[in-house]
Coordinates of C-alpha atoms in Angstrom, one line a residue:
T10 CA 73.5 86.0 132.2
S11 CA 70.0 86.1 132.7
S12 CA 68.0 83.3 134.7
A13 CA 65.3 81.3 133.4
F14 CA 62.0 83.0 132.6
V15 CA 58.9 81.1 134.5
G16 CA 55.6 81.9 134.8
R17 CA 53.3 84.0 132.9
G18 CA 52.4 81.2 130.9
T19 CA 48.8 82.3 130.0
E20 CA 50.5 85.9 128.8
R21 CA 53.3 84.2 126.8
A22 CA 50.7 82.1 124.9
L23 CA 48.5 84.8 124.0
L24 CA 51.4 86.6 122.5
R25 CA 52.4 84.2 120.7
Q26 CA 48.9 83.7 119.1
A27 CA 49.1 87.6 118.3
R28 CA 52.7 86.9 116.5
D29 CA 51.1 83.9 114.8
R30 CA 48.3 85.9 113.6
A31 CA 50.4 88.9 112.5
K32 CA 52.7 86.5 110.5
A33 CA 49.9 84.8 108.7
S34 CA 49.4 85.1 105.0
Q35 CA 46.2 86.9 105.8
P36 CA 47.4 89.0 108.7
Q37 CA 45.4 90.4 111.8
A38 CA 47.2 93.0 113.7
S39 CA 47.0 92.9 117.4
T40 CA 47.6 95.2 120.3
F41 CA 47.9 94.0 123.7
L42 CA 48.2 95.9 126.8
I43 CA 50.0 94.1 130.3
E44 CA 49.4 95.7 133.3
S45 CA 50.9 95.0 136.6
A46 CA 52.2 96.8 139.9
P47 CA 55.7 97.4 139.6
G48 CA 58.5 94.3 140.3
L49 CA 56.1 91.9 138.7
G50 CA 57.8 90.8 135.7
R51 CA 56.0 93.0 132.7
T52 CA 59.3 94.4 131.5
R53 CA 60.9 91.2 131.8
L54 CA 57.9 89.5 130.0
L55 CA 58.2 92.3 127.1
S56 CA 62.0 91.4 127.1
E57 CA 61.5 87.8 126.6
F58 CA 58.7 88.3 124.1
S59 CA 61.0 90.7 122.1
F60 CA 63.6 88.1 121.6
E61 CA 61.0 85.6 120.4
L62 CA 60.2 87.7 117.9
R63 CA 63.5 88.5 116.8
L64 CA 64.0 85.1 116.5
S65 CA 60.9 84.4 114.5
G66 CA 62.0 86.9 111.7
V67 CA 60.0 89.8 112.9
T68 CA 61.3 93.4 113.3
V69 CA 61.0 94.5 116.6
L70 CA 60.8 98.3 117.4
E71 CA 61.2 99.3 121.1
A72 CA 60.8 102.5 123.1
E73 CA 60.8 103.2 126.5
S74 CA 59.3 106.2 127.9
D75 CA 61.5 108.3 130.1
A76 CA 61.5 112.1 131.2
D77 CA 61.4 113.3 127.6
R78 CA 57.7 114.0 126.9
A79 CA 58.5 116.5 124.3
P80 CA 55.7 115.9 121.4
H81 CA 56.3 112.6 119.4
A82 CA 59.5 111.8 121.5
V83 CA 58.7 108.4 121.5
A84 CA 57.2 108.1 118.1
Q85 CA 60.7 109.7 116.9
R86 CA 62.5 106.6 118.9
Y87 CA 60.5 104.0 116.8
V88 CA 61.6 106.3 113.6
W89 CA 64.9 105.8 114.3
E90 CA 64.9 102.3 115.2
L91 CA 62.7 101.5 111.8
L92 CA 65.8 103.5 109.5
N93 CA 68.2 102.0 111.5
T94 CA 66.9 98.2 111.3
L95 CA 65.3 98.4 107.8
H96 CA 67.5 101.2 106.2
D97 CA 66.8 101.5 102.4
E98 CA 63.5 99.7 102.3
A99 CA 62.2 102.1 105.3
L100 CA 64.0 105.2 103.2
T101 CA 61.9 103.9 100.0
A102 CA 58.7 103.6 101.9
A103 CA 59.0 107.0 103.5
R104 CA 59.1 108.8 100.4
P105 CA 55.5 109.9 99.7
Y106 CA 55.7 111.1 103.4
A107 CA 59.1 112.5 103.7
A108 CA 58.3 116.0 103.5
T109 CA 55.7 115.9 106.1
L110 CA 58.2 113.4 108.4
A111 CA 60.9 116.0 108.0
H112 CA 58.9 118.1 110.5
L113 CA 59.8 115.9 113.2
S114 CA 62.8 117.1 113.4
P115 CA 66.3 118.5 111.4
A116 CA 68.0 115.3 111.7
L117 CA 64.9 113.3 110.3
R118 CA 65.0 116.0 107.5
E119 CA 68.5 115.4 106.7
R120 CA 68.2 111.4 106.7
L121 CA 65.6 111.6 104.8
G122 CA 67.0 114.0 102.3
V123 CA 64.1 116.3 102.3
E124 CA 65.1 119.7 100.8
R125 CA 61.9 121.5 101.1
L126 CA 59.0 121.1 103.9
A127 CA 55.5 120.1 103.5
E128 CA 53.4 123.1 104.1
M129 CA 51.6 123.1 107.2
P130 CA 48.3 124.4 108.3
A131 CA 48.9 127.1 111.3
A132 CA 46.7 125.6 113.8
P133 CA 48.8 123.4 115.8
G134 CA 46.2 120.5 115.8
E135 CA 45.8 120.2 112.3
A136 CA 49.9 120.1 111.7
R137 CA 50.0 117.4 114.6
M138 CA 47.1 115.2 112.8
R139 CA 49.4 115.7 109.4
V140 CA 52.6 114.2 110.8
Q141 CA 50.6 111.8 112.7
A142 CA 48.9 110.5 109.8
A143 CA 52.2 110.4 107.5
L144 CA 53.5 108.4 110.6
R145 CA 50.9 105.9 110.4
D146 CA 50.7 105.2 106.7
W147 CA 54.3 104.9 106.3
F148 CA 54.5 102.4 108.9
L149 CA 51.6 100.9 107.8
D150 CA 53.1 100.3 104.1
L151 CA 55.7 98.6 105.6
A152 CA 53.7 96.2 107.9
R153 CA 52.1 95.0 104.6
D154 CA 54.9 93.1 103.6
Q155 CA 56.9 92.2 106.8
T156 CA 55.7 91.6 110.4
L157 CA 56.8 94.6 112.6
A158 CA 56.3 94.7 116.4
L159 CA 56.2 98.1 118.4
I160 CA 56.8 97.8 121.6
V161 CA 56.7 100.4 124.7
D162 CA 57.5 99.8 128.3
D163 CA 55.3 101.9 130.6
F164 CA 52.8 103.2 127.8
D165 CA 51.1 105.7 130.5
A166 CA 54.2 107.8 130.8
I167 CA 54.6 108.6 127.1
D168 CA 54.1 111.9 125.6
E169 CA 50.5 112.3 124.5
A170 CA 51.5 112.6 120.9
S171 CA 53.0 109.7 120.7
A172 CA 50.2 107.9 122.3
A173 CA 47.7 109.3 120.2
W174 CA 49.7 108.2 117.0
L175 CA 50.0 104.6 118.6
V176 CA 46.6 104.1 119.3
G177 CA 45.6 105.5 115.8
L178 CA 48.2 103.4 114.3
A179 CA 46.8 100.3 115.9
H180 CA 43.1 101.4 114.9
S181 CA 44.4 101.4 111.3
A182 CA 46.2 98.6 111.3
R183 CA 43.8 95.6 111.3
E184 CA 45.0 93.7 108.3
H185 CA 48.7 94.5 108.2
K186 CA 51.2 92.6 109.7
L187 CA 51.5 94.6 113.2
L188 CA 51.7 94.1 116.9

């Protein structure tokens, strides 16, 4: 069992306000960054907030950074959590983007049932932008009808491609049910 969570009242109130705005009939997405030195409760705050979000009916997707800094490593963790959490709904919403999303991994290609990959430009930067746009649009499509929360601990340690995708998603999500 864990001990009672105390402190961080201001941060908890701000996070709850962001949740309420995202769940409103005219949603307003929120992005927030919680910074602190190691050992001051940032991870515990995120854990407690994730629990509260789940209790309030929000679909929570969590990813942790680690030594795997392969391109889109954290984004792929979110993808798998989304597919495992929302099952058929996530697969249905992925259909328009599946041939592009399948470039992320052979396992995802199989899960999405993609027989033929979308053609990609030779320029790596352009190919990456297409994958990120497909990821962004897929997540935004789902966040129109239900509240999604993407939580990452140690954002500064995630791979650059996932960080760029998350920033782009946050920028595009103004009127979506997204935290």
